[in-house]
Amino acid sequence: MTDSKKIKLEDLRCVSENIDLDYYIEFRESVRSRMDEPEWLGEIPKEGLEEMLSIGGKIWMYYIGDVPVCTWMFIPAGEDAQEDLEIEGIDYNLMGDIGPVFVNFDYLGNGLMYQMLLKFDEYLKSIGYKYVMTTVHPDNIFSSNNMIKYGMKKVSQKKFKRGLRDIYFKELD
């Protein structure tokens, strides 16, 4: 695929309201089923997704026709992030957590993850947030490289219920 034919996020149909969580989970599981290392992709249960949405979180799904292409998620980090990051002098209530970001295998190689991260920046700035954090499996070099390209720095590593994760942080411009 040449660069001139790469898919651009802005050319896809975006749905960010009234997300069908069962469909979102079905899409996530279809992506996980094709991964060599499915544990790299977080699997928030439906109840957790409902809770995240109830506290101001948000999911964006992008489509070509009715085919899901990619998705990203905003989770308000809040004070819970303090024990993960332990960074002095920041207001954790102004921090967004990048939830699971994933791309349909049929559309890999288009730079969609990075394009979604740039949209994440725009969204956080529009709601007055100043910081970004996320966690990435230490072996997931693809996501790690995208986070570094996006301007994040690895600040620590922690073992969570879902396993060991590198923690990345960025202060917005």
CSV table of N, CA and C in Angstrom, one decimal:
chain,number,residue,atom,x,y,z
A,1,MET,N,0.9,-1.2,0.0
A,1,MET,CA,0.0,0.0,0.0
A,1,MET,C,0.9,1.2,0.0
A,2,THR,N,0.7,2.1,-0.9
A,2,THR,CA,1.5,3.4,-1.0
A,2,THR,C,0.9,4.4,0.0
A,3,ASP,N,1.7,5.3,0.4
A,3,ASP,CA,1.3,6.4,1.3
A,3,ASP,C,0.1,7.1,0.9
A,4,SER,N,0.0,7.4,-0.5
A,4,SER,CA,-1.2,8.1,-1.0
A,4,SER,C,-2.5,7.4,-0.8
A,5,LYS,N,-2.4,6.1,-0.6
A,5,LYS,CA,-3.7,5.3,-0.5
A,5,LYS,C,-3.9,4.9,1.0
A,6,LYS,N,-3.1,5.4,1.9
A,6,LYS,CA,-3.3,5.0,3.3
A,6,LYS,C,-4.6,5.6,3.8
A,7,ILE,N,-5.3,4.9,4.7
A,7,ILE,CA,-6.5,5.3,5.3
A,7,ILE,C,-6.2,6.4,6.3
A,8,LYS,N,-7.0,7.5,6.2
A,8,LYS,CA,-6.9,8.6,7.1
A,8,LYS,C,-8.1,8.5,8.1
A,9,LEU,N,-7.9,8.7,9.3
A,9,LEU,CA,-8.9,8.7,10.3
A,9,LEU,C,-10.1,9.6,10.0
A,10,GLU,N,-9.8,10.8,9.5
A,10,GLU,CA,-10.9,11.7,9.2
A,10,GLU,C,-11.8,11.3,8.0
A,11,ASP,N,-11.3,10.3,7.3
A,11,ASP,CA,-12.2,9.8,6.2
A,11,ASP,C,-13.1,8.6,6.6
A,12,LEU,N,-12.9,8.2,7.9
A,12,LEU,CA,-13.8,7.1,8.4
A,12,LEU,C,-15.0,7.7,9.1
A,13,ARG,N,-16.1,6.9,9.2
A,13,ARG,CA,-17.2,7.3,9.9
A,13,ARG,C,-17.0,7.1,11.4
A,14,CYS,N,-17.1,8.2,12.2
A,14,CYS,CA,-16.9,8.1,13.6
A,14,CYS,C,-18.2,8.0,14.4
A,15,VAL,N,-18.2,7.1,15.4
A,15,VAL,CA,-19.3,7.1,16.3
A,15,VAL,C,-18.7,7.2,17.7
A,16,SER,N,-19.2,8.2,18.5
A,16,SER,CA,-18.7,8.4,19.8
A,16,SER,C,-19.8,8.6,20.8
A,17,GLU,N,-21.0,8.4,20.4
A,17,GLU,CA,-22.2,8.5,21.4
A,17,GLU,C,-23.0,7.3,21.3
A,18,ASN,N,-23.6,6.9,22.4
A,18,ASN,CA,-24.4,5.7,22.5
A,18,ASN,C,-23.8,4.5,21.9
A,19,ILE,N,-22.5,4.2,22.3
A,19,ILE,CA,-21.8,3.0,21.8
A,19,ILE,C,-22.5,1.8,22.3
A,20,ASP,N,-22.7,0.8,21.4
A,20,ASP,CA,-23.2,-0.5,21.7
A,20,ASP,C,-22.1,-1.3,22.4
A,21,LEU,N,-22.1,-1.4,23.7
A,21,LEU,CA,-21.0,-2.0,24.4
A,21,LEU,C,-20.8,-3.5,24.0
A,22,ASP,N,-21.9,-4.2,23.7
A,22,ASP,CA,-21.8,-5.6,23.3
A,22,ASP,C,-21.1,-5.7,22.0
A,23,TYR,N,-21.4,-4.7,21.1
A,23,TYR,CA,-20.7,-4.7,19.8
A,23,TYR,C,-19.2,-4.3,19.9
A,24,TYR,N,-19.0,-3.3,20.8
A,24,TYR,CA,-17.6,-3.0,21.1
A,24,TYR,C,-16.8,-4.2,21.6
A,25,ILE,N,-17.4,-4.9,22.6
A,25,ILE,CA,-16.7,-6.1,23.1
A,25,ILE,C,-16.5,-7.2,22.0
A,26,GLU,N,-17.5,-7.3,21.2
A,26,GLU,CA,-17.4,-8.3,20.1
A,26,GLU,C,-16.2,-7.9,19.2
A,27,PHE,N,-16.1,-6.6,18.8
A,27,PHE,CA,-15.0,-6.1,18.0
A,27,PHE,C,-13.7,-6.4,18.7
A,28,ARG,N,-13.6,-6.0,20.0
A,28,ARG,CA,-12.3,-6.2,20.7
A,28,ARG,C,-11.9,-7.7,20.7
A,29,GLU,N,-12.9,-8.6,21.0
A,29,GLU,CA,-12.6,-10.0,21.0
A,29,GLU,C,-12.2,-10.5,19.6
A,30,SER,N,-12.8,-10.0,18.6
A,30,SER,CA,-12.3,-10.4,17.2
A,30,SER,C,-10.9,-10.0,16.9
A,31,VAL,N,-10.5,-8.8,17.4
A,31,VAL,CA,-9.1,-8.4,17.3
A,31,VAL,C,-8.2,-9.3,18.1
A,32,ARG,N,-8.6,-9.5,19.4
A,32,ARG,CA,-7.8,-10.3,20.3
A,32,ARG,C,-7.6,-11.7,19.7
A,33,SER,N,-8.6,-12.3,19.1
A,33,SER,CA,-8.5,-13.6,18.6
A,33,SER,C,-7.5,-13.8,17.5
A,34,ARG,N,-7.1,-12.6,16.8
A,34,ARG,CA,-6.1,-12.7,15.8
A,34,ARG,C,-4.7,-12.3,16.2
A,35,MET,N,-4.6,-11.9,17.5
A,35,MET,CA,-3.3,-11.4,18.0
A,35,MET,C,-2.5,-12.6,18.4
A,36,ASP,N,-1.1,-12.5,18.2
A,36,ASP,CA,-0.2,-13.5,18.7
A,36,ASP,C,-0.1,-13.5,20.2
A,37,GLU,N,-0.3,-12.3,20.7
A,37,GLU,CA,-0.2,-12.1,22.2
A,37,GLU,C,-1.4,-11.3,22.7
A,38,PRO,N,-2.5,-12.0,22.8
A,38,PRO,CA,-3.8,-11.4,23.2
A,38,PRO,C,-3.8,-10.7,24.5
A,39,GLU,N,-2.9,-11.1,25.4
A,39,GLU,CA,-2.8,-10.4,26.7
A,39,GLU,C,-2.4,-9.0,26.6
A,40,TRP,N,-1.8,-8.6,25.5
A,40,TRP,CA,-1.4,-7.2,25.3
A,40,TRP,C,-2.6,-6.2,25.3
A,41,LEU,N,-3.7,-6.7,24.9
A,41,LEU,CA,-4.9,-5.9,24.7
A,41,LEU,C,-5.8,-6.0,26.0
A,42,GLY,N,-6.0,-4.9,26.6
A,42,GLY,CA,-6.9,-4.9,27.8
A,42,GLY,C,-8.3,-5.4,27.5
A,43,GLU,N,-8.9,-6.0,28.5
A,43,GLU,CA,-10.2,-6.5,28.3
A,43,GLU,C,-11.1,-6.1,29.4
A,44,ILE,N,-11.5,-4.8,29.4
A,44,ILE,CA,-12.4,-4.3,30.4
A,44,ILE,C,-13.8,-5.0,30.2
A,45,PRO,N,-14.3,-5.6,31.3
A,45,PRO,CA,-15.6,-6.2,31.2
A,45,PRO,C,-16.7,-5.2,31.0
A,46,LYS,N,-17.9,-5.6,30.5
A,46,LYS,CA,-19.0,-4.7,30.2
A,46,LYS,C,-19.3,-3.8,31.4
A,47,GLU,N,-19.3,-4.4,32.6
A,47,GLU,CA,-19.7,-3.6,33.8
A,47,GLU,C,-18.6,-2.5,34.0
A,48,GLY,N,-17.4,-2.8,33.8
A,48,GLY,CA,-16.3,-1.8,33.9
A,48,GLY,C,-16.4,-0.7,32.9
A,49,LEU,N,-16.8,-1.1,31.6
A,49,LEU,CA,-17.1,-0.1,30.6
A,49,LEU,C,-18.2,0.8,31.0
A,50,GLU,N,-19.3,0.2,31.5
A,50,GLU,CA,-20.5,1.0,31.9
A,50,GLU,C,-20.1,2.0,33.0
A,51,GLU,N,-19.3,1.5,34.0
A,51,GLU,CA,-18.8,2.4,35.1
A,51,GLU,C,-17.9,3.5,34.5
A,52,MET,N,-17.0,3.2,33.6
A,52,MET,CA,-16.1,4.2,33.0
A,52,MET,C,-16.9,5.3,32.3
A,53,LEU,N,-17.9,4.9,31.5
A,53,LEU,CA,-18.8,5.8,30.8
A,53,LEU,C,-19.6,6.7,31.8
A,54,SER,N,-20.0,6.1,32.9
A,54,SER,CA,-20.8,6.8,33.9
A,54,SER,C,-20.0,7.9,34.6
A,55,ILE,N,-18.6,7.8,34.6
A,55,ILE,CA,-17.8,8.8,35.3
A,55,ILE,C,-17.2,9.8,34.3
A,56,GLY,N,-17.7,9.8,33.0
A,56,GLY,CA,-17.2,10.7,32.0
A,56,GLY,C,-16.3,10.2,31.0
A,57,GLY,N,-16.0,8.9,31.0
A,57,GLY,CA,-15.2,8.2,30.0
A,57,GLY,C,-15.9,8.3,28.7
A,58,LYS,N,-15.2,7.9,27.6
A,58,LYS,CA,-15.8,8.0,26.3
A,58,LYS,C,-15.1,7.0,25.4
A,59,ILE,N,-15.8,6.4,24.4
A,59,ILE,CA,-15.3,5.5,23.4
A,59,ILE,C,-15.6,6.1,22.0
A,60,TRP,N,-14.6,6.0,21.2
A,60,TRP,CA,-14.8,6.4,19.8
A,60,TRP,C,-14.5,5.1,18.9
A,61,MET,N,-15.5,4.9,18.0
A,61,MET,CA,-15.3,3.8,17.1
A,61,MET,C,-15.4,4.3,15.7
A,62,TYR,N,-14.5,3.8,14.8
A,62,TYR,CA,-14.4,4.3,13.4
A,62,TYR,C,-14.7,3.2,12.5
A,63,TYR,N,-15.5,3.5,11.4
A,63,TYR,CA,-16.0,2.5,10.5
A,63,TYR,C,-15.7,2.9,9.0
A,64,ILE,N,-15.7,1.8,8.2
A,64,ILE,CA,-15.8,1.9,6.8
A,64,ILE,C,-17.1,1.2,6.5
A,65,GLY,N,-18.2,1.9,6.1
A,65,GLY,CA,-19.5,1.3,6.0
A,65,GLY,C,-19.9,0.8,7.4
A,66,ASP,N,-20.2,-0.5,7.5
A,66,ASP,CA,-20.6,-1.1,8.8
A,66,ASP,C,-19.4,-1.9,9.4
A,67,VAL,N,-18.2,-1.8,8.8
A,67,VAL,CA,-17.1,-2.6,9.3
A,67,VAL,C,-16.3,-1.7,10.3
A,68,PRO,N,-16.1,-2.2,11.5
A,68,PRO,CA,-15.3,-1.5,12.4
A,68,PRO,C,-13.8,-1.5,12.0
A,69,VAL,N,-13.2,-0.4,12.0
A,69,VAL,CA,-11.8,-0.3,11.6
A,69,VAL,C,-10.9,-0.1,12.8
A,70,CYS,N,-11.2,0.8,13.8
A,70,CYS,CA,-10.4,1.0,14.9
A,70,CYS,C,-11.2,1.7,16.0
A,71,THR,N,-10.6,1.8,17.2
A,71,THR,CA,-11.3,2.4,18.3
A,71,THR,C,-10.3,2.9,19.4
A,72,TRP,N,-10.7,3.9,20.1
A,72,TRP,CA,-9.9,4.3,21.2
A,72,TRP,C,-10.8,4.8,22.3
A,73,MET,N,-10.2,4.9,23.5
A,73,MET,CA,-11.0,5.2,24.7
A,73,MET,C,-10.4,6.2,25.6
A,74,PHE,N,-11.2,7.1,26.2
A,74,PHE,CA,-10.7,8.1,27.2
A,74,PHE,C,-11.3,7.6,28.5
A,75,ILE,N,-10.4,7.5,29.5
A,75,ILE,CA,-10.8,7.2,30.9
A,75,ILE,C,-10.3,8.3,31.8
A,76,PRO,N,-11.2,9.0,32.5
A,76,PRO,CA,-10.6,10.0,33.5
A,76,PRO,C,-9.7,9.3,34.5
A,77,ALA,N,-8.5,9.7,34.6
A,77,ALA,CA,-7.6,9.0,35.5
A,77,ALA,C,-7.9,9.3,37.0
A,78,GLY,N,-8.1,10.6,37.3
A,78,GLY,CA,-8.4,10.9,38.7
A,78,GLY,C,-7.3,10.5,39.7
A,79,GLU,N,-7.7,10.6,40.9
A,79,GLU,CA,-6.7,10.3,42.0
A,79,GLU,C,-6.2,8.9,42.0
A,80,ASP,N,-6.9,8.0,41.5
A,80,ASP,CA,-6.4,6.6,41.4
A,80,ASP,C,-5.1,6.5,40.7
A,81,ALA,N,-4.8,7.4,39.7
A,81,ALA,CA,-3.6,7.3,39.0
A,81,ALA,C,-2.4,7.7,39.8
A,82,GLN,N,-2.6,8.4,40.9
A,82,GLN,CA,-1.5,8.8,41.8
A,82,GLN,C,-0.6,7.7,42.3
A,83,GLU,N,-1.2,6.6,42.7
A,83,GLU,CA,-0.4,5.5,43.2
A,83,GLU,C,0.4,4.8,42.0
A,84,ASP,N,-0.1,4.9,40.8
A,84,ASP,CA,0.6,4.3,39.7
A,84,ASP,C,1.8,5.2,39.2
A,85,LEU,N,1.6,6.5,39.2
A,85,LEU,CA,2.6,7.4,38.7
A,85,LEU,C,3.5,8.1,39.7
A,86,GLU,N,2.9,8.4,40.8
A,86,GLU,CA,3.7,9.1,41.9
A,86,GLU,C,4.5,10.2,41.4
A,87,ILE,N,3.9,11.1,40.6
A,87,ILE,CA,4.6,12.3,40.1
A,87,ILE,C,4.1,13.5,41.0
A,88,GLU,N,5.0,14.2,41.6
A,88,GLU,CA,4.7,15.3,42.4
A,88,GLU,C,4.2,16.5,41.6
A,89,GLY,N,3.3,17.3,42.2
A,89,GLY,CA,2.9,18.6,41.7
A,89,GLY,C,2.0,18.6,40.5
A,90,ILE,N,1.3,17.5,40.3
A,90,ILE,CA,0.3,17.5,39.2
A,90,ILE,C,-1.1,17.3,39.8
A,91,ASP,N,-2.1,17.8,39.1
A,91,ASP,CA,-3.5,17.6,39.5
A,91,ASP,C,-4.0,16.3,38.7
A,92,TYR,N,-4.1,15.2,39.4
A,92,TYR,CA,-4.5,14.0,38.7
A,92,TYR,C,-5.9,14.0,38.2
A,93,ASN,N,-6.7,15.0,38.7
A,93,ASN,CA,-8.1,15.2,38.1
A,93,ASN,C,-8.0,15.8,36.7
A,94,LEU,N,-6.9,16.3,36.3
A,94,LEU,CA,-6.7,16.8,34.9
A,94,LEU,C,-5.9,15.9,34.1
A,95,MET,N,-6.0,14.6,34.3
A,95,MET,CA,-5.3,13.6,33.6
A,95,MET,C,-6.2,12.6,32.9
A,96,GLY,N,-6.0,12.4,31.7
A,96,GLY,CA,-6.7,11.4,30.9
A,96,GLY,C,-5.9,10.1,30.7
A,97,ASP,N,-6.5,9.0,30.9
A,97,ASP,CA,-5.9,7.7,30.7
A,97,ASP,C,-6.4,7.2,29.3
A,98,ILE,N,-5.4,6.8,28.5
A,98,ILE,CA,-5.7,6.3,27.2
A,98,ILE,C,-6.1,4.8,27.4
A,99,GLY,N,-7.4,4.5,27.2
A,99,GLY,CA,-7.8,3.1,27.4
A,99,GLY,C,-7.4,2.3,26.2
A,100,PRO,N,-7.9,1.1,26.1
A,100,PRO,CA,-7.5,0.3,25.0
A,100,PRO,C,-7.7,1.0,23.6
A,101,VAL,N,-6.6,0.9,22.8
A,101,VAL,CA,-6.6,1.4,21.5
A,101,VAL,C,-6.3,0.2,20.6
A,102,PHE,N,-7.2,-0.1,19.6
A,102,PHE,CA,-6.9,-1.2,18.8
A,102,PHE,C,-7.5,-1.0,17.4
A,103,VAL,N,-6.9,-1.8,16.4
A,103,VAL,CA,-7.1,-1.6,15.0
A,103,VAL,C,-7.5,-3.0,14.4
A,104,ASN,N,-8.5,-3.1,13.6
A,104,ASN,CA,-8.9,-4.2,12.9
A,104,ASN,C,-7.7,-4.7,12.1
A,105,PHE,N,-7.3,-6.0,12.1
A,105,PHE,CA,-6.2,-6.5,11.5
A,105,PHE,C,-6.1,-6.2,10.0
A,106,ASP,N,-7.3,-6.1,9.4
A,106,ASP,CA,-7.3,-5.8,7.9
A,106,ASP,C,-6.9,-4.4,7.6
A,107,TYR,N,-6.7,-3.5,8.6
A,107,TYR,CA,-6.4,-2.1,8.4
A,107,TYR,C,-5.1,-1.7,9.1
A,108,LEU,N,-4.3,-2.7,9.5
A,108,LEU,CA,-3.0,-2.4,10.1
A,108,LEU,C,-2.1,-1.8,9.0
A,109,GLY,N,-1.1,-1.0,9.5
A,109,GLY,CA,-0.2,-0.4,8.5
A,109,GLY,C,-0.6,0.9,8.0
A,110,ASN,N,-1.7,1.5,8.5
A,110,ASN,CA,-2.2,2.8,8.0
A,110,ASN,C,-1.8,3.9,9.0
A,111,GLY,N,-1.2,3.6,10.1
A,111,GLY,CA,-0.8,4.6,11.1
A,111,GLY,C,-2.0,5.1,11.9
A,112,LEU,N,-3.1,4.2,12.0
A,112,LEU,CA,-4.3,4.6,12.6
A,112,LEU,C,-4.2,4.8,14.1
A,113,MET,N,-3.3,4.0,14.8
A,113,MET,CA,-3.1,4.2,16.2
A,113,MET,C,-2.6,5.6,16.5
A,114,TYR,N,-1.6,5.9,15.8
A,114,TYR,CA,-1.0,7.3,16.0
A,114,TYR,C,-2.0,8.4,15.7
A,115,GLN,N,-2.8,8.2,14.6
A,115,GLN,CA,-3.8,9.2,14.3
A,115,GLN,C,-4.8,9.3,15.5
A,116,MET,N,-5.1,8.2,16.1
A,116,MET,CA,-6.1,8.2,17.2
A,116,MET,C,-5.5,8.9,18.4
A,117,LEU,N,-4.2,8.7,18.6
A,117,LEU,CA,-3.5,9.4,19.7
A,117,LEU,C,-3.5,10.9,19.6
A,118,LEU,N,-3.4,11.4,18.3
A,118,LEU,CA,-3.5,12.8,18.1
A,118,LEU,C,-4.9,13.3,18.4
A,119,LYS,N,-5.9,12.5,18.0
A,119,LYS,CA,-7.3,12.9,18.4
A,119,LYS,C,-7.5,12.9,19.9
A,120,PHE,N,-6.8,12.0,20.6
A,120,PHE,CA,-6.9,12.0,22.0
A,120,PHE,C,-6.4,13.3,22.6
A,121,ASP,N,-5.2,13.8,22.1
A,121,ASP,CA,-4.7,15.1,22.5
A,121,ASP,C,-5.7,16.2,22.3
A,122,GLU,N,-6.3,16.3,21.1
A,122,GLU,CA,-7.3,17.3,20.8
A,122,GLU,C,-8.5,17.2,21.8
A,123,TYR,N,-9.0,16.0,22.1
A,123,TYR,CA,-10.1,15.9,23.0
A,123,TYR,C,-9.7,16.3,24.4
A,124,LEU,N,-8.6,15.9,24.9
A,124,LEU,CA,-8.2,16.3,26.3
A,124,LEU,C,-8.0,17.8,26.4
A,125,LYS,N,-7.4,18.4,25.4
A,125,LYS,CA,-7.3,19.9,25.5
A,125,LYS,C,-8.7,20.5,25.5
A,126,SER,N,-9.6,20.0,24.7
A,126,SER,CA,-10.9,20.6,24.6
A,126,SER,C,-11.7,20.5,25.9
A,127,ILE,N,-11.4,19.6,26.8
A,127,ILE,CA,-12.1,19.5,28.1
A,127,ILE,C,-11.2,20.0,29.2
A,128,GLY,N,-10.1,20.6,28.9
A,128,GLY,CA,-9.3,21.3,29.9
A,128,GLY,C,-8.3,20.4,30.6
A,129,TYR,N,-8.0,19.2,30.1
A,129,TYR,CA,-7.0,18.3,30.7
A,129,TYR,C,-5.6,18.7,30.4
A,130,LYS,N,-4.7,18.4,31.2
A,130,LYS,CA,-3.3,18.8,31.0
A,130,LYS,C,-2.3,17.6,30.9
A,131,TYR,N,-2.7,16.4,31.3
A,131,TYR,CA,-1.8,15.3,31.3
A,131,TYR,C,-2.4,14.0,30.7
A,132,VAL,N,-1.5,13.1,30.2
A,132,VAL,CA,-2.0,11.9,29.6
A,132,VAL,C,-1.1,10.8,30.3
A,133,MET,N,-1.8,9.7,30.5
A,133,MET,CA,-1.1,8.5,30.9
A,133,MET,C,-1.7,7.2,30.2
A,134,THR,N,-0.9,6.2,30.2
A,134,THR,CA,-1.4,4.9,29.7
A,134,THR,C,-0.5,3.8,30.2
A,135,THR,N,-0.9,2.6,30.0
A,135,THR,CA,-0.1,1.4,30.3
A,135,THR,C,0.0,0.6,29.1
A,136,VAL,N,1.2,0.0,28.9
A,136,VAL,CA,1.5,-0.9,27.7
A,136,VAL,C,2.2,-2.1,28.2
A,137,HIS,N,1.9,-3.3,27.7
A,137,HIS,CA,2.6,-4.5,28.0
A,137,HIS,C,4.1,-4.3,27.6
A,138,PRO,N,5.0,-4.7,28.4
A,138,PRO,CA,6.4,-4.4,28.1
A,138,PRO,C,6.9,-5.0,26.8
A,139,ASP,N,6.3,-6.1,26.3
A,139,ASP,CA,6.7,-6.7,25.1
A,139,ASP,C,6.0,-6.1,23.9
A,140,ASN,N,5.1,-5.2,24.1
A,140,ASN,CA,4.3,-4.7,22.9
A,140,ASN,C,5.1,-3.5,22.4
A,141,ILE,N,6.1,-3.8,21.6
A,141,ILE,CA,6.9,-2.8,21.0
A,141,ILE,C,6.2,-1.9,20.0
A,142,PHE,N,5.1,-2.4,19.4
A,142,PHE,CA,4.3,-1.6,18.5
A,142,PHE,C,3.6,-0.4,19.2
A,143,SER,N,2.9,-0.7,20.3
A,143,SER,CA,2.3,0.3,21.1
A,143,SER,C,3.3,1.2,21.8
A,144,SER,N,4.4,0.6,22.3
A,144,SER,CA,5.4,1.4,23.0
A,144,SER,C,6.0,2.4,22.0
A,145,ASN,N,6.3,2.0,20.8
A,145,ASN,CA,6.8,2.9,19.8
A,145,ASN,C,5.8,4.0,19.4
A,146,ASN,N,4.6,3.7,19.4
A,146,ASN,CA,3.5,4.7,19.1
A,146,ASN,C,3.5,5.7,20.2
A,147,MET,N,3.6,5.3,21.5
A,147,MET,CA,3.5,6.1,22.6
A,147,MET,C,4.7,7.1,22.6
A,148,ILE,N,5.9,6.6,22.3
A,148,ILE,CA,7.1,7.4,22.3
A,148,ILE,C,7.0,8.4,21.1
A,149,LYS,N,6.5,8.0,20.0
A,149,LYS,CA,6.3,8.9,18.8
A,149,LYS,C,5.3,10.0,19.2
A,150,TYR,N,4.3,9.7,20.0
A,150,TYR,CA,3.3,10.6,20.5
A,150,TYR,C,3.8,11.6,21.5
A,151,GLY,N,5.0,11.3,22.0
A,151,GLY,CA,5.6,12.2,23.0
A,151,GLY,C,5.6,11.7,24.4
A,152,MET,N,5.1,10.5,24.7
A,152,MET,CA,5.1,10.0,26.0
A,152,MET,C,6.4,9.5,26.4
A,153,LYS,N,6.6,9.4,27.7
A,153,LYS,CA,7.9,8.9,28.3
A,153,LYS,C,7.5,7.8,29.3
A,154,LYS,N,8.2,6.7,29.2
A,154,LYS,CA,8.0,5.6,30.2
A,154,LYS,C,8.5,6.1,31.5
A,155,VAL,N,7.6,6.1,32.6
A,155,VAL,CA,8.0,6.6,33.9
A,155,VAL,C,8.1,5.5,34.9
A,156,SER,N,7.5,4.4,34.7
A,156,SER,CA,7.6,3.3,35.7
A,156,SER,C,7.1,2.0,35.1
A,157,GLN,N,7.1,1.0,35.9
A,157,GLN,CA,6.5,-0.3,35.5
A,157,GLN,C,5.8,-0.8,36.7
A,158,LYS,N,4.7,-1.5,36.5
A,158,LYS,CA,3.9,-2.0,37.7
A,158,LYS,C,3.2,-3.3,37.3
A,159,LYS,N,3.0,-4.1,38.3
A,159,LYS,CA,2.3,-5.3,38.1
A,159,LYS,C,0.8,-5.1,38.4
A,160,PHE,N,-0.1,-5.3,37.5
A,160,PHE,CA,-1.5,-5.1,37.7
A,160,PHE,C,-2.2,-6.5,37.7
A,161,LYS,N,-3.5,-6.6,37.9
A,161,LYS,CA,-4.2,-7.8,37.8
A,161,LYS,C,-4.0,-8.5,36.5
A,162,ARG,N,-3.9,-7.7,35.4
A,162,ARG,CA,-3.7,-8.2,34.0
A,162,ARG,C,-2.3,-8.4,33.7
A,163,GLY,N,-1.4,-8.2,34.6
A,163,GLY,CA,0.0,-8.5,34.3
A,163,GLY,C,0.9,-7.3,34.4
A,164,LEU,N,2.2,-7.5,34.1
A,164,LEU,CA,3.2,-6.4,34.1
A,164,LEU,C,2.9,-5.4,33.0
A,165,ARG,N,3.0,-4.1,33.3
A,165,ARG,CA,2.7,-3.0,32.4
A,165,ARG,C,3.7,-1.9,32.6
A,166,ASP,N,4.2,-1.3,31.4
A,166,ASP,CA,5.0,-0.1,31.5
A,166,ASP,C,4.0,1.0,31.6
A,167,ILE,N,4.3,2.1,32.4
A,167,ILE,CA,3.4,3.2,32.5
A,167,ILE,C,4.1,4.4,31.8
A,168,TYR,N,3.3,5.0,30.9
A,168,TYR,CA,3.8,6.1,30.1
A,168,TYR,C,3.0,7.4,30.5
A,169,PHE,N,3.7,8.5,30.4
A,169,PHE,CA,3.1,9.8,30.9
A,169,PHE,C,3.6,10.9,29.9
A,170,LYS,N,2.7,11.9,29.8
A,170,LYS,CA,3.0,13.1,28.9
A,170,LYS,C,2.2,14.3,29.5
A,171,GLU,N,2.9,15.4,29.5
A,171,GLU,CA,2.2,16.7,29.8
A,171,GLU,C,1.8,17.3,28.4
A,172,LEU,N,0.6,17.7,28.3
A,172,LEU,CA,0.1,18.3,27.0
A,172,LEU,C,0.7,19.7,26.8
A,173,ASP,N,0.9,20.0,25.6
A,173,ASP,CA,1.5,21.3,25.2
A,173,ASP,C,0.5,22.4,25.6
